[in-house]
GROMACS .gro file of N, CA and C in nm:
model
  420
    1UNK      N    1  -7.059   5.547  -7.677
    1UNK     CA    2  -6.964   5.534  -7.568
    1UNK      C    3  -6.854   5.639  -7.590
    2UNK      N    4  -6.846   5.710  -7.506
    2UNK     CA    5  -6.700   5.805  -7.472
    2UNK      C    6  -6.620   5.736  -7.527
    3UNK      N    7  -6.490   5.828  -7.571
    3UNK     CA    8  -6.333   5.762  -7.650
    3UNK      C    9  -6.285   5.867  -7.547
    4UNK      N   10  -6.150   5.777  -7.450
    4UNK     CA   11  -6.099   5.787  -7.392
    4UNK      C   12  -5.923   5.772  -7.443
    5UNK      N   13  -5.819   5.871  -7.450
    5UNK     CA   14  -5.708   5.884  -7.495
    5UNK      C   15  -5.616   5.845  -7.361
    6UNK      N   16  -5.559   5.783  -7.390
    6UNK     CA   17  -5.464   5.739  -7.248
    6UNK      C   18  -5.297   5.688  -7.327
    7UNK      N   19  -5.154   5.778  -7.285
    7UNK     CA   20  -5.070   5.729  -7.303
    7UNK      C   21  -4.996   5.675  -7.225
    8UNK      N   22  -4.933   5.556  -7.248
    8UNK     CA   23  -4.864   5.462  -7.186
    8UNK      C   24  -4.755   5.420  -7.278
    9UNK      N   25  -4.623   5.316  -7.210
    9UNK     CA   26  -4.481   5.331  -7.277
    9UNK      C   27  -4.505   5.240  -7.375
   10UNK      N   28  -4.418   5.263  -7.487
   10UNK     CA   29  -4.441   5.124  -7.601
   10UNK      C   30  -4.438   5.014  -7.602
   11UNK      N   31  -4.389   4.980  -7.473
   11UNK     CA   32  -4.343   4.822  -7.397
   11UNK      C   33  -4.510   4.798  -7.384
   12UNK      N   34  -4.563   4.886  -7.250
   12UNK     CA   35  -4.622   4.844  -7.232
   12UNK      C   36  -4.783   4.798  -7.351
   13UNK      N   37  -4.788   4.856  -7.428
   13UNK     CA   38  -4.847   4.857  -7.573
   13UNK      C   39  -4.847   4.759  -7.628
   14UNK      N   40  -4.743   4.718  -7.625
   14UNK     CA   41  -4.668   4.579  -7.700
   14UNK      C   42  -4.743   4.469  -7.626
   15UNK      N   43  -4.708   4.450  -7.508
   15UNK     CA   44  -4.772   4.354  -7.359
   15UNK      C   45  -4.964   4.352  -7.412
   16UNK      N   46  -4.994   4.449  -7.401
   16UNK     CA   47  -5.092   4.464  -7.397
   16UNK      C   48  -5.186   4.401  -7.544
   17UNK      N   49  -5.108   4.419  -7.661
   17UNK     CA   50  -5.146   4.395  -7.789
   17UNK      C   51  -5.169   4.206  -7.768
   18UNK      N   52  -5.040   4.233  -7.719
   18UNK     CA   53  -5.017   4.039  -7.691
   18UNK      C   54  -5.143   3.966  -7.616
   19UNK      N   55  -5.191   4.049  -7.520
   19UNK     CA   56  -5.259   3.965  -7.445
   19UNK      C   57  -5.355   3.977  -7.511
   20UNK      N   58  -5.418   4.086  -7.601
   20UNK     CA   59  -5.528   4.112  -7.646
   20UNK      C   60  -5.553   3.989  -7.771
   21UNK      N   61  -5.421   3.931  -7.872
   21UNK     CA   62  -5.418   3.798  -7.935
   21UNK      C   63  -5.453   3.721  -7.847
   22UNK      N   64  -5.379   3.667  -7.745
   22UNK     CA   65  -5.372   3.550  -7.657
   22UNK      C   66  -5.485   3.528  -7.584
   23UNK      N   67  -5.545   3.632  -7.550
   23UNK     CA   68  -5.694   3.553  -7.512
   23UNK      C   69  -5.833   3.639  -7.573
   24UNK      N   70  -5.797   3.593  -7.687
   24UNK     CA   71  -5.891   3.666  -7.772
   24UNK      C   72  -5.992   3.736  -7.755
   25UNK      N   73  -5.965   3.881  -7.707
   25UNK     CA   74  -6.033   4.012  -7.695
   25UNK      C   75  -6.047   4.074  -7.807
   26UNK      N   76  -6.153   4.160  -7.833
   26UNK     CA   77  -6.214   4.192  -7.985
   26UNK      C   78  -6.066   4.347  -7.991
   27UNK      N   79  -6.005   4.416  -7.919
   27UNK     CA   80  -5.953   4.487  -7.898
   27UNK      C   81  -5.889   4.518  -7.797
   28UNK      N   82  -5.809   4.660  -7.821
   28UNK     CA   83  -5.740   4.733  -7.676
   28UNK      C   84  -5.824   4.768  -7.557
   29UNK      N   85  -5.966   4.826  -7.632
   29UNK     CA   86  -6.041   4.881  -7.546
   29UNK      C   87  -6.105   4.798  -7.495
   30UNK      N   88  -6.146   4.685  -7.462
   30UNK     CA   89  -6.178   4.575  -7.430
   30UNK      C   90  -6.109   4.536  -7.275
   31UNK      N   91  -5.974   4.528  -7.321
   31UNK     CA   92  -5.854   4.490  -7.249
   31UNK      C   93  -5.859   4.588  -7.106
   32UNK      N   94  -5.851   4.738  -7.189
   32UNK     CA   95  -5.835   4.856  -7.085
   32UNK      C   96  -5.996   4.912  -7.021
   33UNK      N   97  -6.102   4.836  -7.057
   33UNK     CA   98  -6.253   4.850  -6.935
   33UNK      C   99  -6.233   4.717  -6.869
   34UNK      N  100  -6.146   4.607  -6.899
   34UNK     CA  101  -6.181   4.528  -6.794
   34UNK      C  102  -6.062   4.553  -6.683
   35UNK      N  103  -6.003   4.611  -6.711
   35UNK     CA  104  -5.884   4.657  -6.614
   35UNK      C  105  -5.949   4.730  -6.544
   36UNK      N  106  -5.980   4.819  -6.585
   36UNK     CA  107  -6.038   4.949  -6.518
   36UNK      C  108  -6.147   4.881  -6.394
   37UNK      N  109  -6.238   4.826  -6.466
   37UNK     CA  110  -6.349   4.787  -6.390
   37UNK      C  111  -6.324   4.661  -6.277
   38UNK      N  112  -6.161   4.608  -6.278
   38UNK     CA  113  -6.081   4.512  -6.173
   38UNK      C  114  -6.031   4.620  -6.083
   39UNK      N  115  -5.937   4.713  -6.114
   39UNK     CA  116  -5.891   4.802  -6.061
   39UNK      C  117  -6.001   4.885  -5.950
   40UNK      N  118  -6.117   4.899  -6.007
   40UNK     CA  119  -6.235   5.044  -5.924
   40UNK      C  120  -6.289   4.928  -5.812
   41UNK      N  121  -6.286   4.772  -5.860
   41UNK     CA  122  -6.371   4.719  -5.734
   41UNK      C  123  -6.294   4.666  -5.646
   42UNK      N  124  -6.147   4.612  -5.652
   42UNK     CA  125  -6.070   4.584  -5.617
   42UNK      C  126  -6.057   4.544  -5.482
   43UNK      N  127  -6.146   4.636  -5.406
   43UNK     CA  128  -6.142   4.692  -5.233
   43UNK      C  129  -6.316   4.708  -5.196
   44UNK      N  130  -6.353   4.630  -5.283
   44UNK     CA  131  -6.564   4.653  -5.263
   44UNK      C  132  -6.589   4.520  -5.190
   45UNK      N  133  -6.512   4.471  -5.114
   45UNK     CA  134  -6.508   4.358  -5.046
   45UNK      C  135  -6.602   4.383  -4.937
   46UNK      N  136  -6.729   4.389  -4.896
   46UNK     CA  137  -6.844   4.400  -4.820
   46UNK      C  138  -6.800   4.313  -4.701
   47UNK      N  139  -6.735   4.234  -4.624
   47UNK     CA  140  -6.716   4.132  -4.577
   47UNK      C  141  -6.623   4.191  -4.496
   48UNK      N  142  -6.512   4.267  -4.558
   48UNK     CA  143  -6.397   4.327  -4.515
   48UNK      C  144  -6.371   4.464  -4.415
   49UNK      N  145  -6.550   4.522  -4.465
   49UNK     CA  146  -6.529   4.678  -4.448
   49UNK      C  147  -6.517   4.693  -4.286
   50UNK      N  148  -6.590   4.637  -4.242
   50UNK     CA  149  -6.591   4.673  -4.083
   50UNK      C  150  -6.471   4.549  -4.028
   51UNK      N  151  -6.408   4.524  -4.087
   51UNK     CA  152  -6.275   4.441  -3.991
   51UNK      C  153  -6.164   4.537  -4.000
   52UNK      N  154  -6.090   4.511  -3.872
   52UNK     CA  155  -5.980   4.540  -3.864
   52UNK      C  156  -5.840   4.430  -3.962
   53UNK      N  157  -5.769   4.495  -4.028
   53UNK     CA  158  -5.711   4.411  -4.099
   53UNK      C  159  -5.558   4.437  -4.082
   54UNK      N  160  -5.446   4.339  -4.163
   54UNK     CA  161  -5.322   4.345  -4.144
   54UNK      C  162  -5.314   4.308  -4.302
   55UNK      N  163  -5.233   4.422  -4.355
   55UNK     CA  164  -5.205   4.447  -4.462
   55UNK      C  165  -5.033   4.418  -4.492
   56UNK      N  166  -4.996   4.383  -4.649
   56UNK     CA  167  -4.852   4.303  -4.649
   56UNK      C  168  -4.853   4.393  -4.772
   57UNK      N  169  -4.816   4.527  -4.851
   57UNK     CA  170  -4.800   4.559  -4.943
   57UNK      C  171  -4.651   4.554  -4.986
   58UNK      N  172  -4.650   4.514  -5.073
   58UNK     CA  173  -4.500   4.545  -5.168
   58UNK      C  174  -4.512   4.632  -5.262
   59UNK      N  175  -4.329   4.692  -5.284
   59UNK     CA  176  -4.385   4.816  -5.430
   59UNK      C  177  -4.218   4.774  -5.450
   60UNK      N  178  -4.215   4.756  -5.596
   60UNK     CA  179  -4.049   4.811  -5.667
   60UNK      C  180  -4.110   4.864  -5.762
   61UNK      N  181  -3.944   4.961  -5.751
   61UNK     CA  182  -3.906   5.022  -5.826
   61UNK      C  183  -3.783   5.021  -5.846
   62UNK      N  184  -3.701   5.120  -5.968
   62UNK     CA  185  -3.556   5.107  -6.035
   62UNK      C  186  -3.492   5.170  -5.927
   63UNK      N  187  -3.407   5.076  -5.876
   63UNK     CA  188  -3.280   5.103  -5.791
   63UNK      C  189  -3.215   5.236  -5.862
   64UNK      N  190  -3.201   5.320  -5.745
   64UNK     CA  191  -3.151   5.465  -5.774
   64UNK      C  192  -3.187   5.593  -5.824
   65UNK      N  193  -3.344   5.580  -5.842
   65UNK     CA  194  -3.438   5.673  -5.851
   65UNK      C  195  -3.491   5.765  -5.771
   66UNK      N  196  -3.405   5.832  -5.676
   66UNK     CA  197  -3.426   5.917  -5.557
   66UNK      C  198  -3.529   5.960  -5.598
   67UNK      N  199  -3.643   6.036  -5.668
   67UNK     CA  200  -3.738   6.077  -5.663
   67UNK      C  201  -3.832   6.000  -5.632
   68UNK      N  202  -3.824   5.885  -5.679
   68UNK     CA  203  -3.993   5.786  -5.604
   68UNK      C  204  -3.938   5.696  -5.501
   69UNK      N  205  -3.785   5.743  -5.440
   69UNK     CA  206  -3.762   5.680  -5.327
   69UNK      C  207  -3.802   5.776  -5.202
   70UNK      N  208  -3.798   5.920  -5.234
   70UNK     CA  209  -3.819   5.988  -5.205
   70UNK      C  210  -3.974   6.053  -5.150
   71UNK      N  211  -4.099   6.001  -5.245
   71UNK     CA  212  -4.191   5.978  -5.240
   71UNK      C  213  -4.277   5.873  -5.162
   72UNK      N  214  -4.236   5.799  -5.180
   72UNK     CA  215  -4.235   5.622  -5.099
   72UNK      C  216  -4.209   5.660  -4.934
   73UNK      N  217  -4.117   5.727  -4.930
   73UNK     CA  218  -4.040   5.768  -4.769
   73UNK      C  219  -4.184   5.859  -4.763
   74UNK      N  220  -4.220   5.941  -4.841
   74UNK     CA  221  -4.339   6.091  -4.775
   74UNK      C  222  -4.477   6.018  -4.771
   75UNK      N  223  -4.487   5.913  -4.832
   75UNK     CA  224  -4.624   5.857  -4.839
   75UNK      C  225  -4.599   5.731  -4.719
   76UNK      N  226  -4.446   5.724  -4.663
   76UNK     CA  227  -4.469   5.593  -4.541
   76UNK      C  228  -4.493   5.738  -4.414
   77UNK      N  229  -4.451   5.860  -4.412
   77UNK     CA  230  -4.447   5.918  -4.328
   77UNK      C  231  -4.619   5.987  -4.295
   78UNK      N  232  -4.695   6.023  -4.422
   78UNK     CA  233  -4.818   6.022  -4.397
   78UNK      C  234  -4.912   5.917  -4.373
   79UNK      N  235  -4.853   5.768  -4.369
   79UNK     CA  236  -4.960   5.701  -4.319
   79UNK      C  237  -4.944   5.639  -4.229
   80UNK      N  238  -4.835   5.748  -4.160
   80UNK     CA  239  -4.721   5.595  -4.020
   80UNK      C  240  -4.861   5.553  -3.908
   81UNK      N  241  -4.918   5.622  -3.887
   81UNK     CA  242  -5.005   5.603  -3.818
   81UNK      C  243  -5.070   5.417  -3.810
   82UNK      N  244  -5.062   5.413  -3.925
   82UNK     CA  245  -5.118   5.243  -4.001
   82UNK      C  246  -5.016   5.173  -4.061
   83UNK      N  247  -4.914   5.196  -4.022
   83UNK     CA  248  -4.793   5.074  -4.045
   83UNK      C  249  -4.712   5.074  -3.945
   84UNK      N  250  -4.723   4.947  -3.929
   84UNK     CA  251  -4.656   4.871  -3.805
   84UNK      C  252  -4.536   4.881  -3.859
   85UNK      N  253  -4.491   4.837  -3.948
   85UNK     CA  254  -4.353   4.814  -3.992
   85UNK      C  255  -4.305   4.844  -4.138
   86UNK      N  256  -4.162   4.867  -4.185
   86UNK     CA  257  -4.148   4.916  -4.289
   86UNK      C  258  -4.010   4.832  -4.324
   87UNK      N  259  -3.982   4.773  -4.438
   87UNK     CA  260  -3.843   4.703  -4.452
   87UNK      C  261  -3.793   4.769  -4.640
   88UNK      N  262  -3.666   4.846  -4.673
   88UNK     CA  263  -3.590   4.844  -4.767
   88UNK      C  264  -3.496   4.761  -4.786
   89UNK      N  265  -3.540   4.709  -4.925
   89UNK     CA  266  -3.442   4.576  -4.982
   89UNK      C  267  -3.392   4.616  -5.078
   90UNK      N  268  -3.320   4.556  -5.187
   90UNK     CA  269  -3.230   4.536  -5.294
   90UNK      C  270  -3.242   4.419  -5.388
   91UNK      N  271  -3.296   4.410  -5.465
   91UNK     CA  272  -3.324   4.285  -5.503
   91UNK      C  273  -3.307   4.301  -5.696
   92UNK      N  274  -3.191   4.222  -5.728
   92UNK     CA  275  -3.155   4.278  -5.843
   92UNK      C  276  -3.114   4.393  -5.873
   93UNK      N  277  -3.223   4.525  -6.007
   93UNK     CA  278  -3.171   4.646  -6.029
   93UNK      C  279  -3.308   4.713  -5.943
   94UNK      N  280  -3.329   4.642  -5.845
   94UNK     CA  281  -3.467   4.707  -5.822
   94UNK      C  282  -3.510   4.759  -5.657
   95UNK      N  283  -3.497   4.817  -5.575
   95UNK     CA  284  -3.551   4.879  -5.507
   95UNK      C  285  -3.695   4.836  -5.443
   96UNK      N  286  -3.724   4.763  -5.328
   96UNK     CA  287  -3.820   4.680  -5.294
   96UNK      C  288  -3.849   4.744  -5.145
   97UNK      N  289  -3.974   4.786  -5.158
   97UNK     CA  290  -4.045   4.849  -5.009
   97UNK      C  291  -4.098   4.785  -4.927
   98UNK      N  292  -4.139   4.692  -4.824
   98UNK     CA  293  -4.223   4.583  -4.791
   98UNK      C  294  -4.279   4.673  -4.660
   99UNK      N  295  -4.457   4.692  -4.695
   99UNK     CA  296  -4.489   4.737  -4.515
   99UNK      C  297  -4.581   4.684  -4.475
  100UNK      N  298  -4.626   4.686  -4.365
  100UNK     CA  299  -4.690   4.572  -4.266
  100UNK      C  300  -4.793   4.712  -4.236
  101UNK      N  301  -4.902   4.717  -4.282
  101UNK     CA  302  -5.000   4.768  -4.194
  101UNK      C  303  -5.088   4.682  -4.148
  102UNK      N  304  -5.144   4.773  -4.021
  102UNK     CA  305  -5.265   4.737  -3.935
  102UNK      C  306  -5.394   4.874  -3.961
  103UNK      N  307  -5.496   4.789  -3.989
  103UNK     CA  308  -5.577   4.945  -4.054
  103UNK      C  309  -5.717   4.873  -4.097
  104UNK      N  310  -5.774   4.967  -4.151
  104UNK     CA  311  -5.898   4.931  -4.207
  104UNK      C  312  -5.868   4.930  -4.354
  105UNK      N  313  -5.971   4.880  -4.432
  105UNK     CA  314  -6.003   4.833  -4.562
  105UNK      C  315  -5.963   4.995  -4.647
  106UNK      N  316  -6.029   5.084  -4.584
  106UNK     CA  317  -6.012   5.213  -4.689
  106UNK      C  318  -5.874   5.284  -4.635
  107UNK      N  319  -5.811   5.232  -4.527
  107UNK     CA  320  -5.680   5.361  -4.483
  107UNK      C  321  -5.622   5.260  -4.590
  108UNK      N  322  -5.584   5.166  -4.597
  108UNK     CA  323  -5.502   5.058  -4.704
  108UNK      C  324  -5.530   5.084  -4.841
  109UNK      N  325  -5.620   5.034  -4.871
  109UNK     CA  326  -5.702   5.091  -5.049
  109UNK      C  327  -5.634   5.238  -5.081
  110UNK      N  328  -5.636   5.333  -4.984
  110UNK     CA  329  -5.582   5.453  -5.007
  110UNK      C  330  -5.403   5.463  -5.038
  111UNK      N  331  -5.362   5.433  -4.927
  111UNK     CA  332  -5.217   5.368  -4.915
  111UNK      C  333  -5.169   5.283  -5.059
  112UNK      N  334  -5.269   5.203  -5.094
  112UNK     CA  335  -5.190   5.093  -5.216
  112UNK      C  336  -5.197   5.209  -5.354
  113UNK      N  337  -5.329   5.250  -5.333
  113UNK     CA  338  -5.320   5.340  -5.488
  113UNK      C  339  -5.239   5.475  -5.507
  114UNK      N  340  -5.220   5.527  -5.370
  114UNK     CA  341  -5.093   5.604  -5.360
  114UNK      C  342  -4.987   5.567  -5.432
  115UNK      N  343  -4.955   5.499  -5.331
  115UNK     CA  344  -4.831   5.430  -5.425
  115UNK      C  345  -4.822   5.370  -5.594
  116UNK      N  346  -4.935   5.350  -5.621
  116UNK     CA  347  -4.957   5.277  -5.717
  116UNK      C  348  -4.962   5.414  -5.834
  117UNK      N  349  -4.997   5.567  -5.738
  117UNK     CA  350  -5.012   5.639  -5.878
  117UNK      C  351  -4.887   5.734  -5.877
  118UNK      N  352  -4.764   5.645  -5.822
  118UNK     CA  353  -4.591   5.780  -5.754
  118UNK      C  354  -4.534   5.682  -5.930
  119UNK      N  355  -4.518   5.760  -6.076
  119UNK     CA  356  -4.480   5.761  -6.159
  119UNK      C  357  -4.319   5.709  -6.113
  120UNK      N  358  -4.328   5.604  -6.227
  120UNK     CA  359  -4.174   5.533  -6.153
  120UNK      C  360  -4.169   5.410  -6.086
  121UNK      N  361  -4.319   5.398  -6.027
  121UNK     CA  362  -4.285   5.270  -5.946
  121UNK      C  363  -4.372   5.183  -6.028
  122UNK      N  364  -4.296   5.022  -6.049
  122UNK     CA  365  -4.331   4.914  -6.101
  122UNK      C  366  -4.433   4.833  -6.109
  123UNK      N  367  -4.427   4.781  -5.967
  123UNK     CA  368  -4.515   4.707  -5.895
  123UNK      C  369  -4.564   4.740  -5.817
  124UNK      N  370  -4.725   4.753  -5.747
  124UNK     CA  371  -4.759   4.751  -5.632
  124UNK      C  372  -4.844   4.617  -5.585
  125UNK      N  373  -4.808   4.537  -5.484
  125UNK     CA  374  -4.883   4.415  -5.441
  125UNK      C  375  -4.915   4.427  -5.323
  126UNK      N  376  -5.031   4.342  -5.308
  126UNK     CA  377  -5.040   4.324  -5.145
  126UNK      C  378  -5.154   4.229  -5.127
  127UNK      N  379  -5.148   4.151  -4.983
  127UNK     CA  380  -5.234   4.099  -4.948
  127UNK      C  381  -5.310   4.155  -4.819
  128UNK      N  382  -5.419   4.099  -4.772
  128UNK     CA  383  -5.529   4.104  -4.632
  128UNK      C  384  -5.560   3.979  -4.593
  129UNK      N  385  -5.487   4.025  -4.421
  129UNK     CA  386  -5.582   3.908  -4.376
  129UNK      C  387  -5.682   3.972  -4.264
  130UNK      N  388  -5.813   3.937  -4.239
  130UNK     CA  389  -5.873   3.987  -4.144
  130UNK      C  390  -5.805   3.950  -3.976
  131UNK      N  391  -5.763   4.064  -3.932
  131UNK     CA  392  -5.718   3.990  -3.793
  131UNK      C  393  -5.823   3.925  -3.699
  132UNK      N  394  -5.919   3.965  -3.724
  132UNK     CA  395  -6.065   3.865  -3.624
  132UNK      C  396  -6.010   3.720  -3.623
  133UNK      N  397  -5.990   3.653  -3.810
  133UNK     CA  398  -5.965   3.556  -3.853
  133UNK      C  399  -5.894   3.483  -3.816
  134UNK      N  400  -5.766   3.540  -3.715
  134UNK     CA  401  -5.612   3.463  -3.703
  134UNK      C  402  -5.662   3.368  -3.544
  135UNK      N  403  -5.598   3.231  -3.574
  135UNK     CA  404  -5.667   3.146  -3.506
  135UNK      C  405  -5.740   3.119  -3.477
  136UNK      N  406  -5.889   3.110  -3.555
  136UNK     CA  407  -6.028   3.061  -3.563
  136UNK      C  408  -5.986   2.919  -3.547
  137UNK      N  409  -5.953   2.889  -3.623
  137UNK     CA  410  -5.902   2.717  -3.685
  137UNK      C  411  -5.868   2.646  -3.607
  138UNK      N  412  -5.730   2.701  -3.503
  138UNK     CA  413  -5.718   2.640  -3.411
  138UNK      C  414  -5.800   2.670  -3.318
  139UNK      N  415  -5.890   2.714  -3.222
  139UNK     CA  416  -6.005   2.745  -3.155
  139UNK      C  417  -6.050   2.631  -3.176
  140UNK      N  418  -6.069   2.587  -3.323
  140UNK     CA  419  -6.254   2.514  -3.347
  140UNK      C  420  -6.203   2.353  -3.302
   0.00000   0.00000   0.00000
């Protein structure tokens, strides 16, 4: 098997060592292919591909970091096309993006890992709901 060198902050090292005790993984590398291999399928949702969907992503980052606020603004402006809406918050020391797209499975997947690879930013979350889906329930 390939040896793969990857640096990351000492915090996060630390986190990572921990979990690797806590649920007893033979190692790091263990830890970092099952990430990997959560991360690559993440969006292989077969079910999903041909719906139209409404996407809820969140991202923080450190309050006052004009460069990945800066980034965040160029990556909402290349995908305005697929977001309905965009909200800046404040929440603690942290800088909170919230956007509402409407889109398909891959304009989104694209959109989240964007963001997910602008150095600086914390968190990226989000949910899907299929819009076909919204009021089935009540219908039936």
């Amino acid at each position: 098997m390939p040896v793969v060198s990857v640096s990351m902050p000492a915090e996060l090292i630390d986190r990572l060592d921990a979990h690797v005790t806590e649920h007893d993984y033979t190692g790091r590398s263990e830890v970092v292919r099952e990430s990997a291999r959560s991360l690559l399928t993440e969006f292989d949702d077969e079910r999903l591909a041909e719906e139209s969907l409404a996407g809820v992503v969140t991202v923080f980052y450190d309050f006052g970091t004009q460069r990945v606020e800066r980034r965040v603004t160029e990556l909402r402006h290349e995908h305005d096309a697929n977001i309905a809406s965009n909200d800046h918050s404040h929440v603690a020391d942290y800088c909170v993006d919230c956007f509402v797209l409407e889109s398909d499975l891959e304009a989104i997947s694209t959109f989240v890992g964007k963001l997910r690879a602008i150095e600086g930013v914390e968190t990226v979350d989000y949910s899907l709901v299929p819009l076909e889906s919204i009021g089935q329930l009540q219908d039936a």
